[in-house]
mmCIF file of C-alpha atoms in Angstrom:
data_model
loop_
_atom_site.group_PDB
_atom_site.id
_atom_site.type_symbol
_atom_site.label_atom_id
_atom_site.label_comp_id
_atom_site.label_asym_id
_atom_site.label_seq_id
_atom_site.Cartn_x
_atom_site.Cartn_y
_atom_site.Cartn_z
ATOM 1 C CA MET A 1 -11.520 11.767 -11.320
ATOM 2 C CA ASP A 2 -8.807 9.279 -12.252
ATOM 3 C CA GLY A 3 -10.497 7.403 -15.076
ATOM 4 C CA PRO A 4 -9.267 7.047 -18.661
ATOM 5 C CA GLY A 5 -9.000 10.330 -20.530
ATOM 6 C CA ASN A 6 -9.334 12.562 -17.477
ATOM 7 C CA ARG A 7 -7.376 15.827 -17.564
ATOM 8 C CA ASN A 8 -6.986 16.266 -13.818
ATOM 9 C CA THR A 9 -3.442 16.672 -12.541
ATOM 10 C CA ARG A 10 -1.816 15.734 -9.267
ATOM 11 C CA SER A 11 -1.773 18.357 -6.542
ATOM 12 C CA ASP A 12 1.217 19.836 -4.725
ATOM 13 C CA TRP A 13 0.900 17.007 -2.175
ATOM 14 C CA TYR A 14 2.879 14.873 -4.621
ATOM 15 C CA ASP A 15 5.925 17.125 -4.160
ATOM 16 C CA LEU A 16 6.260 15.686 -0.661
ATOM 17 C CA LEU A 17 9.513 13.801 -1.350
ATOM 18 C CA TYR A 18 11.135 16.598 -3.375
ATOM 19 C CA PRO A 19 13.937 16.613 -4.505
ATOM 20 C CA ARG A 20 13.391 12.845 -4.544
ATOM 21 C CA ILE A 21 11.004 11.667 -7.247
ATOM 22 C CA SER A 22 9.187 8.421 -7.973
ATOM 23 C CA SER A 23 6.397 7.022 -10.092
ATOM 24 C CA ILE A 24 3.868 8.005 -7.438
ATOM 25 C CA PHE A 25 5.546 11.144 -6.144
ATOM 26 C CA THR A 26 5.782 13.096 -9.368
ATOM 27 C CA ARG A 27 3.299 15.497 -10.941
ATOM 28 C CA ASP A 28 4.685 15.044 -14.450
ATOM 29 C CA ARG A 29 2.544 12.524 -16.349
ATOM 30 C CA GLY A 30 5.316 11.710 -18.792
ATOM 31 C CA LEU A 31 7.791 10.908 -16.032
ATOM 32 C CA HIS A 32 5.121 8.943 -14.197
ATOM 33 C CA ASP A 33 4.422 6.778 -17.244
ATOM 34 C CA VAL A 34 8.119 6.071 -17.875
ATOM 35 C CA ARG A 35 8.846 5.161 -14.270
ATOM 36 C CA ARG A 36 5.678 3.139 -13.912
ATOM 37 C CA ARG A 37 6.995 0.609 -16.425
ATOM 38 C CA ILE A 38 9.677 -0.455 -13.947
ATOM 39 C CA TRP A 39 7.056 -0.933 -11.238
ATOM 40 C CA THR A 40 4.924 -2.919 -13.681
ATOM 41 C CA HIS A 41 7.793 -5.335 -14.339
ATOM 42 C CA ALA A 42 8.720 -5.573 -10.641
ATOM 43 C CA LEU A 43 5.138 -6.415 -9.662
ATOM 44 C CA SER A 44 4.191 -8.570 -12.651
ATOM 45 C CA SER A 45 2.832 -12.090 -12.185
ATOM 46 C CA ALA A 46 6.124 -13.557 -13.371
ATOM 47 C CA ALA A 47 8.113 -11.468 -10.891
ATOM 48 C CA ILE A 48 5.782 -12.217 -7.988
ATOM 49 C CA ARG A 49 6.252 -15.940 -8.604
ATOM 50 C CA GLN A 50 9.945 -15.370 -7.884
ATOM 51 C CA TYR A 51 9.141 -13.693 -4.547
ATOM 52 C CA HIS A 52 6.445 -16.204 -3.608
ATOM 53 C CA HIS A 53 8.688 -18.470 -1.557
ATOM 54 C CA ARG A 54 9.836 -15.473 0.496
ATOM 55 C CA ILE A 55 6.261 -14.585 1.402
ATOM 56 C CA ILE A 56 5.482 -18.209 2.307
ATOM 57 C CA ARG A 57 8.412 -18.254 4.742
ATOM 58 C CA LYS A 58 7.071 -15.150 6.458
ATOM 59 C CA VAL A 59 3.541 -16.574 6.610
ATOM 60 C CA GLU A 60 4.929 -19.678 8.315
ATOM 61 C CA LYS A 61 6.651 -17.469 10.900
ATOM 62 C CA LEU A 62 3.393 -15.589 11.463
ATOM 63 C CA VAL A 63 1.462 -18.835 11.987
ATOM 64 C CA ASN A 64 4.086 -20.129 14.413
ATOM 65 C CA LEU A 65 4.027 -16.870 16.362
ATOM 66 C CA ILE A 66 0.239 -16.982 16.748
ATOM 67 C CA GLN A 67 0.154 -20.695 17.584
ATOM 68 C CA ALA A 68 2.801 -20.225 20.274
ATOM 69 C CA GLU A 69 0.403 -17.955 22.161
ATOM 70 C CA GLY A 70 -2.106 -20.791 22.506
ATOM 71 C CA HIS A 71 -5.439 -19.422 23.732
ATOM 72 C CA ARG A 72 -3.954 -16.186 25.029
ATOM 73 C CA PRO A 73 -5.203 -13.048 23.250
ATOM 74 C CA ILE A 74 -2.740 -11.230 21.000
ATOM 75 C CA LEU A 75 -2.646 -7.660 19.730
ATOM 76 C CA ILE A 76 -3.330 -8.443 16.083
ATOM 77 C CA ASN A 77 -2.610 -4.967 14.704
ATOM 78 C CA GLU A 78 0.888 -5.111 16.214
ATOM 79 C CA VAL A 79 1.569 -8.620 14.911
ATOM 80 C CA MET A 80 0.333 -7.726 11.429
ATOM 81 C CA TYR A 81 2.643 -4.717 11.274
ATOM 82 C CA TRP A 82 5.561 -6.948 12.261
ATOM 83 C CA PHE A 83 4.561 -9.394 9.532
ATOM 84 C CA ALA A 84 4.109 -6.656 6.900
ATOM 85 C CA PHE A 85 7.462 -4.989 7.561
ATOM 86 C CA ASP A 86 9.361 -8.282 7.815
ATOM 87 C CA SER A 87 7.792 -9.424 4.532
ATOM 88 C CA MET A 88 8.486 -6.120 2.796
ATOM 89 C CA GLY A 89 12.118 -6.212 3.891
ATOM 90 C CA ASP A 90 12.518 -9.729 2.487
ATOM 91 C CA PHE A 91 10.865 -9.512 -0.930
ATOM 92 C CA ALA A 92 11.897 -5.889 -1.491
ATOM 93 C CA PHE A 93 15.508 -5.847 -0.253
ATOM 94 C CA SER A 94 16.338 -9.447 0.770
ATOM 95 C CA MET A 95 16.719 -8.353 4.392
ATOM 96 C CA ASP A 96 14.892 -9.326 7.563
ATOM 97 C CA PHE A 97 13.916 -6.895 10.322
ATOM 98 C CA LYS A 98 13.274 -9.937 12.590
ATOM 99 C CA MET A 99 10.338 -8.314 14.364
ATOM 100 C CA MET A 100 8.276 -11.514 14.344
ATOM 101 C CA GLU A 101 11.273 -13.520 15.483
ATOM 102 C CA ASN A 102 12.069 -11.111 18.339
ATOM 103 C CA GLN A 103 8.399 -10.242 18.961
ATOM 104 C CA GLU A 104 9.225 -6.576 19.338
ATOM 105 C CA TRP A 105 9.363 -3.432 17.242
ATOM 106 C CA HIS A 106 12.531 -2.543 15.371
ATOM 107 C CA GLN A 107 13.483 0.925 16.646
ATOM 108 C CA VAL A 108 13.846 2.350 13.148
ATOM 109 C CA ILE A 109 10.382 1.076 12.216
ATOM 110 C CA LEU A 110 8.886 2.885 15.220
ATOM 111 C CA LEU A 111 10.556 6.060 13.978
ATOM 112 C CA PHE A 112 9.229 5.303 10.502
ATOM 113 C CA ARG A 113 5.657 5.099 11.813
ATOM 114 C CA SER A 114 6.064 8.342 13.772
ATOM 115 C CA ALA A 115 7.188 10.115 10.597
ATOM 116 C CA LEU A 116 4.270 8.774 8.552
ATOM 117 C CA ALA A 117 1.814 9.787 11.284
ATOM 118 C CA LEU A 118 2.440 13.393 10.215
ATOM 119 C CA LEU A 119 0.696 12.832 6.905
ATOM 120 C CA GLY A 120 -2.741 12.439 8.467
ATOM 121 C CA PRO A 121 -3.321 15.845 10.072
ATOM 122 C CA LEU A 122 -1.007 17.816 7.771
ATOM 123 C CA SER A 123 -1.890 16.413 4.334
ATOM 124 C CA PRO A 124 -4.636 19.010 3.646
ATOM 125 C CA ALA A 125 -2.022 21.761 4.185
ATOM 126 C CA ILE A 126 1.041 20.061 2.767
ATOM 127 C CA TRP A 127 2.867 23.396 2.579
ATOM 128 C CA ILE A 128 3.361 23.214 6.366
ATOM 129 C CA PRO A 129 5.620 20.123 6.375
ATOM 130 C CA ARG A 130 7.287 21.293 3.153
ATOM 131 C CA LEU A 131 8.117 24.584 4.889
ATOM 132 C CA ALA A 132 9.490 22.734 7.909
ATOM 133 C CA PHE A 133 11.567 20.385 5.747
ATOM 134 C CA ALA A 134 13.132 23.347 3.941
ATOM 135 C CA PHE A 135 13.682 25.829 6.779
ATOM 136 C CA ALA A 136 13.423 23.919 10.074
ATOM 137 C CA PRO A 137 14.793 20.401 9.465
ATOM 138 C CA GLY A 138 15.877 20.235 13.102
ATOM 139 C CA LEU A 139 12.299 20.165 14.384
ATOM 140 C CA LEU A 140 11.588 16.822 16.040
ATOM 141 C CA TRP A 141 8.955 15.594 13.592
ATOM 142 C CA ALA A 142 10.864 16.960 10.594
ATOM 143 C CA LYS A 143 13.934 15.140 11.887
ATOM 144 C CA TRP A 144 11.898 11.909 12.031
ATOM 145 C CA TRP A 145 10.983 12.398 8.392
ATOM 146 C CA PHE A 146 14.584 12.768 7.235
ATOM 147 C CA GLN A 147 15.683 9.844 9.396
ATOM 148 C CA MET A 148 12.967 7.744 7.747
ATOM 149 C CA LEU A 149 14.219 8.677 4.268
ATOM 150 C CA ALA A 150 17.806 7.984 5.324
ATOM 151 C CA PHE A 151 16.732 4.548 6.547
ATOM 152 C CA CYS A 152 15.106 3.793 3.173
ATOM 153 C CA ASP A 153 18.289 4.868 1.372
ATOM 154 C CA GLN A 154 20.376 2.652 3.668
ATOM 155 C CA CYS A 155 18.186 -0.353 2.816
ATOM 156 C CA MET A 156 18.851 0.175 -0.879
ATOM 157 C CA GLU A 157 22.560 0.917 -0.418
ATOM 158 C CA ARG A 158 22.979 -2.304 1.577
ATOM 159 C CA ARG A 159 21.123 -4.225 -1.127
ATOM 160 C CA MET A 160 23.258 -2.726 -3.936
ATOM 161 C CA LYS A 161 26.386 -4.173 -2.317
ATOM 162 C CA GLN A 162 24.958 -7.689 -2.543
ATOM 163 C CA THR A 163 24.953 -10.131 -5.453
ATOM 164 C CA LEU A 164 21.978 -12.459 -5.165
ATOM 165 C CA LYS A 165 20.852 -15.496 -7.110
ATOM 166 C CA ASP A 166 17.163 -14.853 -6.446
ATOM 167 C CA LYS A 167 15.506 -11.660 -7.614
ATOM 168 C CA ASP A 168 13.776 -9.232 -5.303
ATOM 169 C CA ILE A 169 11.918 -6.023 -6.134
ATOM 170 C CA ALA A 170 15.033 -3.915 -5.599
ATOM 171 C CA SER A 171 16.704 -5.837 -8.449
ATOM 172 C CA PHE A 172 14.579 -4.027 -11.019
ATOM 173 C CA PHE A 173 15.377 -0.575 -9.649
ATOM 174 C CA ILE A 174 19.092 -1.335 -9.291
ATOM 175 C CA GLU A 175 19.221 -2.535 -12.896
ATOM 176 C CA ASP A 176 17.558 0.663 -14.096
ATOM 177 C CA HIS A 177 19.879 2.776 -11.934
ATOM 178 C CA SER A 178 22.994 1.080 -13.314
ATOM 179 C CA THR A 179 21.987 1.557 -16.966
ATOM 180 C CA SER A 180 20.301 4.966 -16.770
ATOM 181 C CA THR A 181 21.998 8.122 -18.048
ATOM 182 C CA ASP A 182 19.458 10.416 -16.367
ATOM 183 C CA LYS A 183 21.221 12.955 -14.133
ATOM 184 C CA ARG A 184 18.430 12.515 -11.617
ATOM 185 C CA ARG A 185 18.841 8.745 -11.383
ATOM 186 C CA LYS A 186 19.972 8.925 -7.741
ATOM 187 C CA MET A 187 16.867 10.928 -6.825
ATOM 188 C CA TRP A 188 14.706 8.458 -8.772
ATOM 189 C CA LEU A 189 16.214 5.511 -6.907
ATOM 190 C CA SER A 190 15.815 7.221 -3.534
ATOM 191 C CA GLY A 191 12.213 8.229 -4.238
ATOM 192 C CA ASP A 192 11.188 4.811 -5.507
ATOM 193 C CA THR A 193 12.850 3.165 -2.514
ATOM 194 C CA ALA A 194 10.854 5.295 -0.063
ATOM 195 C CA THR A 195 7.683 4.562 -2.020
ATOM 196 C CA LEU A 196 8.454 0.835 -1.981
ATOM 197 C CA VAL A 197 8.924 0.768 1.792
ATOM 198 C CA VAL A 198 5.666 2.624 2.454
ATOM 199 C CA ALA A 199 3.547 0.869 -0.185
ATOM 200 C CA GLY A 200 4.936 -2.546 0.712
ATOM 201 C CA SER A 201 4.182 -2.347 4.408
ATOM 202 C CA ASP A 202 2.018 0.512 5.597
ATOM 203 C CA THR A 203 -0.918 -0.470 3.369
ATOM 204 C CA ASN A 204 -0.731 -4.255 3.805
ATOM 205 C CA ALA A 205 -0.670 -4.129 7.605
ATOM 206 C CA PRO A 206 -3.963 -2.241 8.100
ATOM 207 C CA THR A 207 -5.706 -4.314 5.418
ATOM 208 C CA LEU A 208 -4.716 -7.559 7.160
ATOM 209 C CA THR A 209 -5.694 -6.137 10.545
ATOM 210 C CA HIS A 210 -9.099 -5.058 9.226
ATOM 211 C CA LEU A 211 -9.671 -8.470 7.606
ATOM 212 C CA PHE A 212 -9.000 -10.306 10.870
ATOM 213 C CA TYR A 213 -11.238 -7.832 12.692
ATOM 214 C CA PHE A 214 -14.165 -8.696 10.423
ATOM 215 C CA LEU A 215 -13.469 -12.437 10.633
ATOM 216 C CA ALA A 216 -13.380 -12.240 14.433
ATOM 217 C CA ARG A 217 -16.614 -10.255 14.469
ATOM 218 C CA TYR A 218 -18.361 -12.566 11.992
ATOM 219 C CA PRO A 219 -16.923 -16.063 12.665
ATOM 220 C CA GLU A 220 -19.312 -17.729 10.214
ATOM 221 C CA HIS A 221 -17.164 -16.282 7.420
ATOM 222 C CA THR A 222 -14.023 -17.636 9.071
ATOM 223 C CA GLU A 223 -15.493 -21.142 8.923
ATOM 224 C CA ARG A 224 -16.457 -20.780 5.252
ATOM 225 C CA ILE A 225 -12.957 -19.613 4.350
ATOM 226 C CA TYR A 226 -11.481 -22.493 6.357
ATOM 227 C CA GLN A 227 -13.567 -24.982 4.374
ATOM 228 C CA GLU A 228 -12.398 -23.372 1.118
ATOM 229 C CA LEU A 229 -8.758 -23.623 2.185
ATOM 230 C CA LYS A 230 -9.209 -27.314 3.026
ATOM 231 C CA SER A 231 -10.112 -27.932 -0.615
ATOM 232 C CA LEU A 232 -6.580 -26.986 -1.704
ATOM 233 C CA ASP A 233 -3.714 -29.447 -1.797
ATOM 234 C CA SER A 234 -1.480 -26.700 -0.433
ATOM 235 C CA VAL A 235 -2.024 -23.148 0.822
ATOM 236 C CA GLU A 236 1.120 -22.301 -1.148
ATOM 237 C CA ASP A 237 -0.923 -22.710 -4.338
ATOM 238 C CA ALA A 238 -1.251 -19.060 -5.395
ATOM 239 C CA VAL A 239 -3.452 -19.898 -8.392
ATOM 240 C CA GLY A 240 -5.752 -21.989 -6.226
ATOM 241 C CA LEU A 241 -6.005 -19.243 -3.598
ATOM 242 C CA SER A 242 -6.997 -16.726 -6.262
ATOM 243 C CA LYS A 243 -10.012 -18.920 -7.125
ATOM 244 C CA LEU A 244 -11.427 -19.169 -3.585
ATOM 245 C CA SER A 245 -14.612 -17.117 -3.898
ATOM 246 C CA HIS A 246 -15.368 -16.438 -0.247
ATOM 247 C CA LEU A 247 -11.770 -15.675 0.709
ATOM 248 C CA ASN A 248 -11.394 -13.149 -2.091
ATOM 249 C CA GLY A 249 -14.870 -11.780 -1.431
ATOM 250 C CA ALA A 250 -13.908 -11.173 2.204
ATOM 251 C CA ILE A 251 -10.730 -9.377 1.135
ATOM 252 C CA ASN A 252 -12.646 -7.148 -1.297
ATOM 253 C CA GLU A 253 -15.317 -6.441 1.290
ATOM 254 C CA THR A 254 -12.635 -5.483 3.811
ATOM 255 C CA MET A 255 -11.025 -3.046 1.378
ATOM 256 C CA ARG A 256 -14.448 -1.601 0.544
ATOM 257 C CA LEU A 257 -15.458 -0.919 4.145
ATOM 258 C CA LEU A 258 -12.031 -0.041 5.554
ATOM 259 C CA PRO A 259 -9.596 0.849 2.755
ATOM 260 C CA ALA A 260 -5.953 1.186 3.795
ATOM 261 C CA VAL A 261 -5.965 4.763 2.481
ATOM 262 C CA LEU A 262 -9.230 6.188 3.780
ATOM 263 C CA THR A 263 -9.092 9.448 1.860
ATOM 264 C CA PHE A 264 -6.936 11.980 0.029
ATOM 265 C CA GLY A 265 -5.048 11.440 -3.221
ATOM 266 C CA THR A 266 -5.901 14.980 -4.320
ATOM 267 C CA ARG A 267 -6.167 16.115 -7.915
ATOM 268 C CA VAL A 268 -6.420 19.566 -9.494
ATOM 269 C CA THR A 269 -9.175 20.184 -12.025
ATOM 270 C CA PRO A 270 -8.151 21.266 -15.562
ATOM 271 C CA PRO A 271 -8.347 24.942 -16.624
ATOM 272 C CA GLU A 272 -11.765 24.465 -18.244
ATOM 273 C CA GLY A 273 -13.161 23.004 -15.034
ATOM 274 C CA LEU A 274 -14.936 19.722 -14.417
ATOM 275 C CA THR A 275 -18.569 18.655 -14.128
ATOM 276 C CA ILE A 276 -19.397 15.806 -11.735
ATOM 277 C CA ALA A 277 -23.016 14.718 -11.235
ATOM 278 C CA ASP A 278 -24.340 17.983 -12.721
ATOM 279 C CA THR A 279 -22.115 20.046 -10.417
ATOM 280 C CA PHE A 280 -19.555 22.315 -12.096
ATOM 281 C CA ILE A 281 -16.175 22.591 -10.371
ATOM 282 C CA PRO A 282 -14.001 25.519 -11.554
ATOM 283 C CA GLY A 283 -10.543 24.929 -12.988
ATOM 284 C CA GLY A 284 -7.596 24.839 -10.623
ATOM 285 C CA THR A 285 -9.670 23.422 -7.742
ATOM 286 C CA LYS A 286 -8.294 20.671 -5.509
ATOM 287 C CA ILE A 287 -10.603 17.665 -5.330
ATOM 288 C CA CYS A 288 -10.392 14.212 -3.772
ATOM 289 C CA ALA A 289 -12.422 11.013 -3.788
ATOM 290 C CA PRO A 290 -12.568 9.674 -0.195
ATOM 291 C CA ARG A 291 -12.502 5.881 -0.501
ATOM 292 C CA TYR A 292 -14.037 5.301 2.920
ATOM 293 C CA THR A 293 -17.118 7.367 2.057
ATOM 294 C CA ILE A 294 -17.484 6.037 -1.485
ATOM 295 C CA GLY A 295 -17.337 2.459 -0.208
ATOM 296 C CA ARG A 296 -20.430 3.108 1.908
ATOM 297 C CA LEU A 297 -22.605 4.931 -0.630
ATOM 298 C CA GLU A 298 -26.155 3.598 -0.933
ATOM 299 C CA SER A 299 -26.100 4.641 -4.578
ATOM 300 C CA ALA A 300 -23.227 2.194 -5.139
ATOM 301 C CA TYR A 301 -24.104 -0.700 -2.816
ATOM 302 C CA GLU A 302 -27.125 -2.409 -1.321
ATOM 303 C CA ARG A 303 -26.809 -2.576 2.481
ATOM 304 C CA PRO A 304 -23.513 -0.696 2.211
ATOM 305 C CA LYS A 305 -22.546 -0.817 5.888
ATOM 306 C CA GLU A 306 -22.830 -4.594 6.152
ATOM 307 C CA PHE A 307 -19.950 -7.043 5.705
ATOM 308 C CA ILE A 308 -21.195 -9.326 2.916
ATOM 309 C CA PRO A 309 -18.398 -11.141 1.028
ATOM 310 C CA GLU A 310 -21.022 -12.817 -1.199
ATOM 311 C CA ARG A 311 -21.684 -9.511 -2.957
ATOM 312 C CA TRP A 312 -18.460 -10.114 -4.921
ATOM 313 C CA TYR A 313 -19.387 -13.481 -6.419
ATOM 314 C CA SER A 314 -22.859 -14.943 -5.716
ATOM 315 C CA GLN A 315 -24.925 -11.857 -4.823
ATOM 316 C CA GLU A 316 -23.610 -9.369 -7.327
ATOM 317 C CA GLU A 317 -26.953 -7.575 -7.355
ATOM 318 C CA LEU A 318 -25.777 -6.009 -4.070
ATOM 319 C CA ILE A 319 -23.316 -3.942 -6.119
ATOM 320 C CA ARG A 320 -25.105 -1.088 -7.854
ATOM 321 C CA ASP A 321 -22.064 0.660 -9.333
ATOM 322 C CA ARG A 322 -18.781 -1.232 -9.740
ATOM 323 C CA ARG A 323 -16.908 2.006 -10.413
ATOM 324 C CA ALA A 324 -17.153 2.725 -6.690
ATOM 325 C CA PHE A 325 -14.669 -0.029 -5.858
ATOM 326 C CA ALA A 326 -11.139 1.210 -6.532
ATOM 327 C CA PRO A 327 -9.147 0.807 -3.295
ATOM 328 C CA PHE A 328 -5.902 1.547 -5.126
ATOM 329 C CA GLY A 329 -7.383 3.879 -7.730
ATOM 330 C CA VAL A 330 -6.287 7.356 -6.687
ATOM 331 C CA VAL A 331 -2.589 7.450 -5.775
#
């Protein structure tokens, strides 16, 4: 569906930000490829090394917040959202929402989540929100949407007024904006900013929450990861962390069982149609590959409903079809 050489195209869902455009929210493959290069540079290994110290600072705040609660239970999904948004604000725009510090939701972030909540029930009929955005922008939930986009623009505008020694992700988009001659450069910047805010926070938070859920449910894996971490001189060693088999296996297993984006990412079949597993799908048909369902297919995994981090390094026979694992594949 999204493999090399496929001729499927993105559906009208990707017009959601119109007239704003971005690498993800465009249906034009040529524009997507051009804009994707900026994202590739902004998220390269070299660039991430420049943001690494920012992430470490936020991790330290997260640890301190949890330790301060002692043995009292905490609402981990709430804390992880605070961490994700605070981290995104720092390495994306060099700003801090201070939700972990204040231990409460930033009011704009609550509005942001309310706006994004619309995408769940309305995504299959994306024409409904598009109609509301165009002809009834005063509706409460449509108003939330525009306030969310305005907030994203304000983050970038505030960042553009700053001159920083250290690079953040916004640096790459600001540089492109300042040198571009494209008449749509303002719409590109606005669209990429909105994409950055969503992708940098609203996918990380559920993944972290799901990981801690599995570790709480299966504490034997928590102990194994703890022993792996003890083998490192420092948990700030990104290269060392990437080599911890059980830690990375647990992360992969979490994304397999509970991907941050459970479904959608629709495509439209080419005019000549498409054949999948001996089933012909006519041209012009909307299709999607639901990650939640694919991650639990018996044809792809042995014991698919079980949380087994070892399947990713020492028990690879438990993976029948590696093509089934693509948590970020269809976007």
